[in-house]
Each structure stands twice: as structure tokens, then as C-alpha cells.
Coordinates of N, CA and C and ligand atoms in Angstrom, one line a residue:
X1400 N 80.1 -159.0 -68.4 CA 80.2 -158.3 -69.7 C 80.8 -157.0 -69.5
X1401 N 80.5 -156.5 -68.4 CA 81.0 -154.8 -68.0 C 82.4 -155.3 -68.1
X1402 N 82.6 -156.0 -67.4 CA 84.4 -156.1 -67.0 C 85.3 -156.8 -68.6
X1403 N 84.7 -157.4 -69.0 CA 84.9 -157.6 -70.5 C 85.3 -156.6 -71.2
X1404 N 84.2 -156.2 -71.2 CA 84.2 -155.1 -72.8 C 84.7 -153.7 -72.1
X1405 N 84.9 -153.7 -70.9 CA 86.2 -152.5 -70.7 C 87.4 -152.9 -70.6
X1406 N 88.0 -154.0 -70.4 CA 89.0 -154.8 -71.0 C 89.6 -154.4 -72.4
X1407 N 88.4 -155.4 -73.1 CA 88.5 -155.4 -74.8 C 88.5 -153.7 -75.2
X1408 N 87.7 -152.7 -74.4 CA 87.7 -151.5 -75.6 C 88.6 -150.6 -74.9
X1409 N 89.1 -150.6 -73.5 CA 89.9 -149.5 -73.1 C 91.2 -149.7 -72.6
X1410 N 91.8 -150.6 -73.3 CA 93.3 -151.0 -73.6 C 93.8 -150.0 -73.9
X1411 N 95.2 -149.3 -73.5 CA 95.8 -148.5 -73.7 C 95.4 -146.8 -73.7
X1412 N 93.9 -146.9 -72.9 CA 93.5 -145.7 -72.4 C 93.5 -145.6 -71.3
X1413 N 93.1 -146.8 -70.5 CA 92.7 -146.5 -68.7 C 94.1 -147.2 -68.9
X1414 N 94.6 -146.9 -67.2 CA 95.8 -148.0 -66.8 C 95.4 -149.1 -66.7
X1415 N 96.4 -150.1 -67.2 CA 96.1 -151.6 -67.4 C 96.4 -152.0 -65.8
X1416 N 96.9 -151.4 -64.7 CA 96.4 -152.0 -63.4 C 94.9 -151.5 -63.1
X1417 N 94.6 -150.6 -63.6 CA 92.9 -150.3 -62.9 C 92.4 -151.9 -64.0
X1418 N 92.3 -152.1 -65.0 CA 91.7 -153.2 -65.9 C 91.9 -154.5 -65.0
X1419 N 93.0 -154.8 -64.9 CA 93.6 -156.0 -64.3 C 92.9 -156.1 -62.7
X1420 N 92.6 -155.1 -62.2 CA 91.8 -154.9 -60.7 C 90.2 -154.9 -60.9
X1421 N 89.8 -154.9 -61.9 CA 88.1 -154.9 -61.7 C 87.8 -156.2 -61.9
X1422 N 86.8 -156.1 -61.0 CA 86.4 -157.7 -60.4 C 85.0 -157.8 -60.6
X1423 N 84.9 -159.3 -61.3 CA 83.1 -159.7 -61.8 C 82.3 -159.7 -60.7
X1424 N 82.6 -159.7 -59.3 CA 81.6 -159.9 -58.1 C 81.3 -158.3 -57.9
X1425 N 82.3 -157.5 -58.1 CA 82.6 -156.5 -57.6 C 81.1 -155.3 -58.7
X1426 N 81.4 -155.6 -59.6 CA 81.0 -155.5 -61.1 C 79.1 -156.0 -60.6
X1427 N 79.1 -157.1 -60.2 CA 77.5 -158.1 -60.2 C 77.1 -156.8 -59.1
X1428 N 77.5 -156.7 -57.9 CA 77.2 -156.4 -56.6 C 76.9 -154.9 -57.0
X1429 N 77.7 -154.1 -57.7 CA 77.3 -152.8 -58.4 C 76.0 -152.6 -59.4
X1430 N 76.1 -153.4 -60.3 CA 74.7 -154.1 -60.7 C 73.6 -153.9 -60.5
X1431 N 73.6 -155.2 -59.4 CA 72.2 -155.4 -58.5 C 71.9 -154.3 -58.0
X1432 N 72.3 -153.1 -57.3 CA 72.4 -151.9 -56.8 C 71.4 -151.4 -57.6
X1433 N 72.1 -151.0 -58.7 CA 71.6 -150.2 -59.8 C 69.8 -150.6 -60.1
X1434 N 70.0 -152.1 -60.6 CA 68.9 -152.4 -61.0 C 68.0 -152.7 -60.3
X1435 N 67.9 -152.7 -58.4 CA 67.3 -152.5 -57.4 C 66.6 -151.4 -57.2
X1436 N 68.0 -150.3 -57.5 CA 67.6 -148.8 -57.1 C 66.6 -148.6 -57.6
X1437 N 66.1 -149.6 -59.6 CA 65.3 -148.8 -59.6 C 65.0 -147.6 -60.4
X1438 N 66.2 -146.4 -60.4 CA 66.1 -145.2 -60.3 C 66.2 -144.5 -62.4
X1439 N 66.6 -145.7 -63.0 CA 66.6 -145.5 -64.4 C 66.2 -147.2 -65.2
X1440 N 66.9 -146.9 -66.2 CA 66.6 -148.7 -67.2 C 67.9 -148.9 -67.3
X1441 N 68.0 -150.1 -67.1 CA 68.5 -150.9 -68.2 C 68.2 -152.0 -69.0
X1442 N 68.5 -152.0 -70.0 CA 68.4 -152.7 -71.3 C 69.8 -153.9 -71.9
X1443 N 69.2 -154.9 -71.8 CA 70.2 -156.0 -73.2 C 69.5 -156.4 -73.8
X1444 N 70.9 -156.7 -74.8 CA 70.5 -157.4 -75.9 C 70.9 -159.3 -75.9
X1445 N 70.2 -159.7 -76.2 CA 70.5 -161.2 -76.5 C 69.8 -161.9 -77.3
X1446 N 70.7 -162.8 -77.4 CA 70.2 -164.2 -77.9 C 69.8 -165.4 -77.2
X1447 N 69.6 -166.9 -78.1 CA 69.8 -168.0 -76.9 C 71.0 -167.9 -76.7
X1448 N 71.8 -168.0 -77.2 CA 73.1 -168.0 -75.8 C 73.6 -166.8 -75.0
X1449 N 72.9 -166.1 -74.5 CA 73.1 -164.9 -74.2 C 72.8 -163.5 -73.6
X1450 N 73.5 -163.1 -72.9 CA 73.8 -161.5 -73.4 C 74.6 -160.9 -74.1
X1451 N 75.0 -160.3 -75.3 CA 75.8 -159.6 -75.5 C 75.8 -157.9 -75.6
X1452 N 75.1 -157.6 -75.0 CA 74.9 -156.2 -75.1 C 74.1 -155.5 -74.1
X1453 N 74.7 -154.7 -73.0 CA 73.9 -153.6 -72.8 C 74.1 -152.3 -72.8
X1454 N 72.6 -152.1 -72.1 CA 72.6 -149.9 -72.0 C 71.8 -150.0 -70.6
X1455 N 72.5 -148.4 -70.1 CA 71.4 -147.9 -69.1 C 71.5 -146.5 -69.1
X1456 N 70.3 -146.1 -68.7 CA 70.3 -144.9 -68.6 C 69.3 -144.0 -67.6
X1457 N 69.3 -142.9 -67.2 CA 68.2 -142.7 -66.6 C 67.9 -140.7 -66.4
X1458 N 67.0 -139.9 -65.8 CA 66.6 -138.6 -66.0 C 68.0 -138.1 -65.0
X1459 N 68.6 -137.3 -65.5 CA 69.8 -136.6 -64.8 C 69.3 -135.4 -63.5
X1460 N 70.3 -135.6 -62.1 CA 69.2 -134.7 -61.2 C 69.2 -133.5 -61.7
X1461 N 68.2 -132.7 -61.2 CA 67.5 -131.3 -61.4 C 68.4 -130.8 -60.9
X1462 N 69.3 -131.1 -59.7 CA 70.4 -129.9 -59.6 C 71.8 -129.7 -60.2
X1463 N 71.1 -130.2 -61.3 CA 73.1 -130.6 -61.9 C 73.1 -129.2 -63.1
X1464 N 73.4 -128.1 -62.7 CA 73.4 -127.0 -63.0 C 74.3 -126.6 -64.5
X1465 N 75.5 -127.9 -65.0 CA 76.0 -127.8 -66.2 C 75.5 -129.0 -67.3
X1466 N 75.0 -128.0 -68.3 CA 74.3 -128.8 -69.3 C 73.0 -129.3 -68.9
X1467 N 72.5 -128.6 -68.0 CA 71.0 -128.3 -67.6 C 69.9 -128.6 -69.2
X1468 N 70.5 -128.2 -70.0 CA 69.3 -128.2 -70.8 C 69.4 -129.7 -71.4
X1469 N 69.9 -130.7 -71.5 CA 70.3 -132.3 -71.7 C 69.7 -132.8 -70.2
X1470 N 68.2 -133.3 -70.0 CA 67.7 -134.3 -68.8 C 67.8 -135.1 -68.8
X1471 N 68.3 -135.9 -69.8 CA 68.7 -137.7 -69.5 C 70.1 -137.8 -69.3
X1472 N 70.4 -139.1 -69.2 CA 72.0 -139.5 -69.2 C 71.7 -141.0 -69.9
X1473 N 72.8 -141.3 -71.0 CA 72.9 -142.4 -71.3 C 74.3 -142.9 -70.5
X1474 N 74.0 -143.9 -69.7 CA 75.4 -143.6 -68.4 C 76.1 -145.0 -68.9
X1475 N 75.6 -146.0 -70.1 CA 77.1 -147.3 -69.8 C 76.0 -147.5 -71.8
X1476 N 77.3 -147.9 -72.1 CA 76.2 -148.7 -73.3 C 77.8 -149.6 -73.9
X1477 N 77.3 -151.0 -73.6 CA 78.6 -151.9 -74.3 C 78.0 -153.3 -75.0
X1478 N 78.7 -153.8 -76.0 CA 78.6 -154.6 -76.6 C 79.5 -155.3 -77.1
X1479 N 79.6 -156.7 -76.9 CA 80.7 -157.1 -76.7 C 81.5 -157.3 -78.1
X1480 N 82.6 -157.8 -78.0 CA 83.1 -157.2 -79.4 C 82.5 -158.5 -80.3
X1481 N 82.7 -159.4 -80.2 CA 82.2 -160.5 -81.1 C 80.6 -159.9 -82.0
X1482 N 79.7 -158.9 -81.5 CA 78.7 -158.2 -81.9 C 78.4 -157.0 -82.3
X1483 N 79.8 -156.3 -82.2 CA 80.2 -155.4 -82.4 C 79.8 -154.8 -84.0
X1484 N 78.9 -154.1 -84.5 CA 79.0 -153.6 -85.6 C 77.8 -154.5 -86.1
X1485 N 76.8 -155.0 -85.5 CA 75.8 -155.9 -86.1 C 74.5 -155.0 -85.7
X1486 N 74.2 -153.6 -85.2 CA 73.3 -152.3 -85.4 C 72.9 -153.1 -83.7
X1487 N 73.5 -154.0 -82.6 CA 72.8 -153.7 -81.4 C 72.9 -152.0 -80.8
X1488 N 74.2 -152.1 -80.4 CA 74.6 -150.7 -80.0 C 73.4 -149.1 -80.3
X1489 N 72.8 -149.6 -82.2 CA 72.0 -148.4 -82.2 C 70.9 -148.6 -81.4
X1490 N 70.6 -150.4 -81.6 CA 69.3 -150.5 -81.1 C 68.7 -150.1 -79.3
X1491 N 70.1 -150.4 -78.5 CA 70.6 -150.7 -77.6 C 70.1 -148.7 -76.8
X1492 N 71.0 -148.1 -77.9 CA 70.6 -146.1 -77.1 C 69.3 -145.5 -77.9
X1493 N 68.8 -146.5 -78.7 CA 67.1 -145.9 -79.0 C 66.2 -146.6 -78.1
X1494 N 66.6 -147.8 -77.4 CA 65.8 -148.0 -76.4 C 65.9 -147.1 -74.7
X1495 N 67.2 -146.6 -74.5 CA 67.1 -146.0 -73.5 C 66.9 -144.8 -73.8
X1496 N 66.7 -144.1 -75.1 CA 65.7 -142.9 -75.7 C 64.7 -143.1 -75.2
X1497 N 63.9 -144.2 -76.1 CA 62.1 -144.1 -75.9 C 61.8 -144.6 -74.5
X1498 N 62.8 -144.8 -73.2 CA 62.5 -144.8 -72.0 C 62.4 -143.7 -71.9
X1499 N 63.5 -143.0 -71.8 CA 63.4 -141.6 -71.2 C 62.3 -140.7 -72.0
X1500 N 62.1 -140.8 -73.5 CA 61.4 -140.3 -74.3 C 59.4 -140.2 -73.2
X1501 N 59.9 -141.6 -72.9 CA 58.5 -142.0 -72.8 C 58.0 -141.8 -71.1
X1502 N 59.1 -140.9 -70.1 CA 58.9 -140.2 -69.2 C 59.2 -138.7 -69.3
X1503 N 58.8 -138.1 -70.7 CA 58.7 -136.9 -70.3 C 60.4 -136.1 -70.8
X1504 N 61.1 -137.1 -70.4 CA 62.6 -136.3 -70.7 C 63.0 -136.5 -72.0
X1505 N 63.1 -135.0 -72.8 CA 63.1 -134.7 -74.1 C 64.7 -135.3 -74.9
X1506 N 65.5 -134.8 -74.0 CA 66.9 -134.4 -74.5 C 67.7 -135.8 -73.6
X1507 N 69.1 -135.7 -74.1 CA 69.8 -136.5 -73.0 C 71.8 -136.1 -73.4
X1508 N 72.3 -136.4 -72.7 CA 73.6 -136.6 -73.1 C 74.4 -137.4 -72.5
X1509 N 75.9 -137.9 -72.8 CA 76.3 -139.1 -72.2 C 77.8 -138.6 -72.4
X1510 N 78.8 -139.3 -71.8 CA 79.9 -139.0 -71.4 C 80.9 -140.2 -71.9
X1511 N 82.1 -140.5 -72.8 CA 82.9 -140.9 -73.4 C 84.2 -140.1 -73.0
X1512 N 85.2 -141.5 -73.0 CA 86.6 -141.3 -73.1 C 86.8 -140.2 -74.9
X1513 N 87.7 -139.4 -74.2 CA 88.3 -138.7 -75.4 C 88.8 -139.1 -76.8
X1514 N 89.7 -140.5 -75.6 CA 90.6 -141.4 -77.0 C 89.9 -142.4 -77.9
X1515 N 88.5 -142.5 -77.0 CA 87.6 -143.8 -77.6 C 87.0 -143.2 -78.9
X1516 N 88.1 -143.4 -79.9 CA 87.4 -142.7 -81.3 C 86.3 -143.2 -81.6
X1517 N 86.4 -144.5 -81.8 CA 85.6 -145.5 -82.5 C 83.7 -145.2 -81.9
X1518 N 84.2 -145.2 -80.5 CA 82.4 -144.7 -80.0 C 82.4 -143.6 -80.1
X1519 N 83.4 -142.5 -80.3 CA 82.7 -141.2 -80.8 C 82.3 -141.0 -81.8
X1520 N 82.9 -142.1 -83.0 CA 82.2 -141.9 -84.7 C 80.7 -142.5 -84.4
X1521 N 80.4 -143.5 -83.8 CA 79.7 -144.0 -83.4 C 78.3 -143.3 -82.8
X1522 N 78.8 -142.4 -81.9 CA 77.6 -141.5 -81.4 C 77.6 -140.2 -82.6
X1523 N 78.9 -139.9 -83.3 CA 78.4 -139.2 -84.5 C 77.4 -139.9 -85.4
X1524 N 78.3 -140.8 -85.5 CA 76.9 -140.9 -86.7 C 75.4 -141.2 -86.3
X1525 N 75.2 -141.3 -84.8 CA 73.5 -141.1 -84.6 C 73.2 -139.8 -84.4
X1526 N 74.4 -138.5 -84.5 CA 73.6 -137.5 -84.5 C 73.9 -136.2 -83.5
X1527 N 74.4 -137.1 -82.4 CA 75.1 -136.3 -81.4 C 76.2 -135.0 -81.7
X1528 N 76.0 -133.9 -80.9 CA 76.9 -133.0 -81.1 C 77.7 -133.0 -80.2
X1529 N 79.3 -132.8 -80.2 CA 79.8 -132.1 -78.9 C 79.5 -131.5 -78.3
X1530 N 79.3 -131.5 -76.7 CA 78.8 -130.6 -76.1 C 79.8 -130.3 -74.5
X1531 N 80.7 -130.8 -74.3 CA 81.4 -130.6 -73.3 C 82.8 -131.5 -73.3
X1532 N 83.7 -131.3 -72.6 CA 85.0 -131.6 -72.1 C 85.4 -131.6 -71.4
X1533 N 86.0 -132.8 -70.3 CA 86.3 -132.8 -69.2 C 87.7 -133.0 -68.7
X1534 N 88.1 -133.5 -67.7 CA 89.1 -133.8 -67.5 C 89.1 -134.5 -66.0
X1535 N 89.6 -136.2 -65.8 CA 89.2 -136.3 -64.3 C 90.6 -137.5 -64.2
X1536 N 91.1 -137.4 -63.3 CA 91.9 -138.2 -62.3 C 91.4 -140.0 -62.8
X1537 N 91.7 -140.9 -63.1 CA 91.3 -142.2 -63.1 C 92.3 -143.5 -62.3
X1538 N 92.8 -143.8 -61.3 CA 93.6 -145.2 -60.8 C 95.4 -144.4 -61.2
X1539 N 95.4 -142.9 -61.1 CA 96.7 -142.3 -61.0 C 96.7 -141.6 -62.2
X1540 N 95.8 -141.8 -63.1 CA 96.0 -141.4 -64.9 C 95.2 -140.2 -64.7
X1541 N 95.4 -139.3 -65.9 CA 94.6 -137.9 -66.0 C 93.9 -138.5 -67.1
X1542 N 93.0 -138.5 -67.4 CA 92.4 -138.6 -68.5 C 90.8 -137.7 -69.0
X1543 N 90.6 -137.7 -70.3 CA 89.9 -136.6 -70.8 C 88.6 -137.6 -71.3
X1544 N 87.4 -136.5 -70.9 CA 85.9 -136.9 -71.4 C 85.5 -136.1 -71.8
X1545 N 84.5 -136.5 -73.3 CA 83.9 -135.2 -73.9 C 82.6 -135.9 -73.5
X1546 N 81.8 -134.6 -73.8 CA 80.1 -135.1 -74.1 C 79.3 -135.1 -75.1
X1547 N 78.6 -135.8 -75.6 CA 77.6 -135.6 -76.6 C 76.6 -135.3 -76.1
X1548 N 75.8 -134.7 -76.6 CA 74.1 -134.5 -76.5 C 73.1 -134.4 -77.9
X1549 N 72.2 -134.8 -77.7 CA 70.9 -134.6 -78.1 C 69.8 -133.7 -77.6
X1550 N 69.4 -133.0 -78.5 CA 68.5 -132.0 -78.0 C 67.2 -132.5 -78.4
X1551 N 66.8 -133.7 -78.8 CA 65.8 -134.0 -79.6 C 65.9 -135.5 -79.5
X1552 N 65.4 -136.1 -78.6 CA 65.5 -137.6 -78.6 C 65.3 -138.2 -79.7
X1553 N 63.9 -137.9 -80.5 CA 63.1 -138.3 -81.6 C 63.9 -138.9 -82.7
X1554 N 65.1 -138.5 -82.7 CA 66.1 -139.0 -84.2 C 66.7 -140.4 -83.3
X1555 N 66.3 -140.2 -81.9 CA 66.9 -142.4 -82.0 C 66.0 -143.3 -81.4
X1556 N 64.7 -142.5 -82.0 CA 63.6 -143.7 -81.7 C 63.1 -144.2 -82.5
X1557 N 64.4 -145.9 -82.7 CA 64.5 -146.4 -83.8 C 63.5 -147.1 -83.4
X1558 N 62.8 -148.3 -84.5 CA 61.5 -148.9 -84.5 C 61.3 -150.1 -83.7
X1559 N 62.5 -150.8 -83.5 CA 62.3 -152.1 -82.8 C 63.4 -152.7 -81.8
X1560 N 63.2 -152.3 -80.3 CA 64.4 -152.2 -79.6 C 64.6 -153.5 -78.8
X1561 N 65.7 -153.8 -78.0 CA 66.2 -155.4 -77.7 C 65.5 -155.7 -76.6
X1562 N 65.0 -157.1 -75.9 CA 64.4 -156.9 -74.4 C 65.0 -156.2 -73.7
X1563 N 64.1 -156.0 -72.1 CA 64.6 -155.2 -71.2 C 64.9 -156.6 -69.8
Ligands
LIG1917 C1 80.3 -148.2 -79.5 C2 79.4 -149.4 -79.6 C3 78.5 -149.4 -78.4 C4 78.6 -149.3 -80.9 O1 77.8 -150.4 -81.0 P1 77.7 -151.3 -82.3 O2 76.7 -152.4 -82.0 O3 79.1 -151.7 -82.6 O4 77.2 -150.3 -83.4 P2 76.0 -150.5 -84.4 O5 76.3 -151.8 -85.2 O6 74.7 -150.4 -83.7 O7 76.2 -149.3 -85.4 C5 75.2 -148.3 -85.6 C6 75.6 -147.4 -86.7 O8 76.8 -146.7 -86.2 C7 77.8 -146.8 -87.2 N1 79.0 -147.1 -86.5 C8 79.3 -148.0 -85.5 N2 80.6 -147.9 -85.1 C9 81.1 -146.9 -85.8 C10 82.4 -146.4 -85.9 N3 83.4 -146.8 -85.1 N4 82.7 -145.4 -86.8 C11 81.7 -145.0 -87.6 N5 80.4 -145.4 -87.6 C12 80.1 -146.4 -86.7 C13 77.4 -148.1 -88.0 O9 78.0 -148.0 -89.2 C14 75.9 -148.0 -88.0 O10 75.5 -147.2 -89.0 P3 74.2 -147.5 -89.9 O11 73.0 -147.6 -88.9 O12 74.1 -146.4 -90.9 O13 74.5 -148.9 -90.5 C15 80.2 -150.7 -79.5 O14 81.1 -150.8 -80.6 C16 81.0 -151.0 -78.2 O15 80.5 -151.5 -77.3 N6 82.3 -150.6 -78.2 C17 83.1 -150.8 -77.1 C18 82.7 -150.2 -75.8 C19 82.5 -148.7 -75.9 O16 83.3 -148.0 -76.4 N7 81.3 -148.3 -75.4 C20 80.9 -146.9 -75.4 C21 81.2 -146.4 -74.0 S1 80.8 -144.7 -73.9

């Protein structure tokens, strides 16, 4: 699903050789890692046939001295497009809210391609403010990241969130 839906949503942003180079084992094996580590949640959404949807997220380190006052990170949230626009997506970053919500960490922010309008209306309209701007090197490309944040988890602890 990761290797999908960065396919489907970042056509004509990332270079289409970095797209054409990411690999589903490569992709599983990064995964397992993650959800061994342990170290945050992740969350999907599904059905009987399925996954179509996840998030993860987890408390950002203490020594990360920019944007200090944002302690979570919402670090991946995708949906595949066939589900696209059916309220997983909200459901999907109020559950990795009332995780973090529900350890203590108040605030959070998360990191988006520049060009990716569509998930930045998207995190507008739950609320998010701009809060930063980056710029990083990607497979030969320059390309630009802004941040949102929430100072207030509480506006996306929506009522009823997808399994974990
Ligand atoms: C961005 C994404 C996660 C949003 O998930 P989604 O399931 O499509 O969105 P939802 O159906 O949950 O929408 C929730 C609300 O946001 C609004 N919304 C969603 N996309 C929007 C857009 N492009 N512009 C404006 N509003 C939008 C919806 O209207 C809805 O509002 P409502 O609650 O008042 O009805 C999903 O479209 C996606 O995976 N996109 C491709 C990958 C991607 O860009 N991921 C983000 C990486 S940082």
C-alpha cells in the first residue's frame, strides 16, 4: 500500500526513477522494523477485503530543538485512492491523536510535500496551521516540505477510530 499510494499521489513531484525503484519487500522489511520497534502506532483502516488505509505516528525526541513545542509526529498517513475522500484519512489522524493524546503528548505536527495541495487542503481543513518550511535533496531532486501543527490535539479526537 506504501509503494502504491506514493506511486498514485506523487507523480510528477518525486522523480519518477525514485517511484519506479521502490520495492514492496523493501517497503514490508521497513515495516516490520517500525512495528517491532514498537517505538509509536500504527493504525489501518479496512474492510473484508482489506487494507486500504494507513497512519503512524509517534512522541517526537526531546532533543529535537525546532518546533519543540509540537511533541508528536504524524510521520506517514495514506489511503489508497479507490477510498480516497470516504472520511478514512480523518478517521485514520484522530486515531493517531488519541494515541498520542492518550500518552500524555498534547500537540503534534507532521511534514508534507509542498506540491501535495490536495493533502494540504486536507490537513487544512482539520485545522492545522503552517508552521515550517523546508527544503531537502530527494533521488537528485530538490524539493520543498512544509509543516503543519496542532497545538491542541483535542479538535481530532474524532469519536470512532479504524482498527489498530
Ligand atoms: C490526504 C488523504 C490522507 C486524505 O484522506 P481522505 O480519506 O481522502 O480524506 P477524508 O475523506 O477523511 O476527508 C476528511 C475531511 O477533509 C476534507 N478533505 C479531504 N481532502 C480534501 C482536499 N483535497 N481538499 C479539501 N478538503 C479535503 C473532506 O472534505 C473531509 O471534510 P468533512 O469531514 O467536512 O467531510 C488521502 O487523500 C491520501 O491518502 N492522499 C494521497 C496520499 C497523501 O497525500 N498522503 C499524505 C501524505 S503527507
Amino acid at each position: 500500500m506504501h509503494v502504491d499510494t506514493w506511486r498514485a499521489a506523487y507523480g510528477g513531484i518525486v522523480p519518477e526513477a525514485h517511484l519506479d525503484g521502490l520495492s514492496y519487500e523493501e517497503s514490508e522489511r521497513l515495516w516490520r522494523e517500525v512495528i517491532e520497534a514498537g517505538e509509536g502506532c500504527v493504525f489501518v483502516a479496512e474492510n473484508d477485503r482489506g487494507v486500504y488505509g494507513f497512519a503512524s505516528g509517534r512522541p517526537r525526541e526531546r532533543s529535537s530543538r525546532d518546533l519543540a513545542e509540537y511533541e508528536g509526529e504524524l510521520m506517514t498517513l495514506y489511503v489508497l485512492p479507490s477510498h480516497q475522500g470516504t472520511g478514512a484519512g480523518k478517521l485514520l489522524v484522530g486515531a493517531v491523536a488519541r494515541y498520542l493524546a492518550g500518552r500524555g503528548v498534547p500537540s503534534m505536527l507532521l511534514w508534507v510535500f509542498a506540491e501535495n495541495r490536495s493533502a494540504r487542503r486536507f490537513y487544512e481543513s482539520l485545522g492545522g496551521t503552517l508552521v515550517a518550511e523546508d527544503g531537502f535533496e530527494l533521488a537528485g531532486a530538490w524539493l520543498y516540505g512544509v509543516a503543519y501543527g496542532w497545538g491542541d490535539l483535542d479538535v481530532l479526537l474524532v469519536a470512532d477510530g479504524p482498527s489498530s
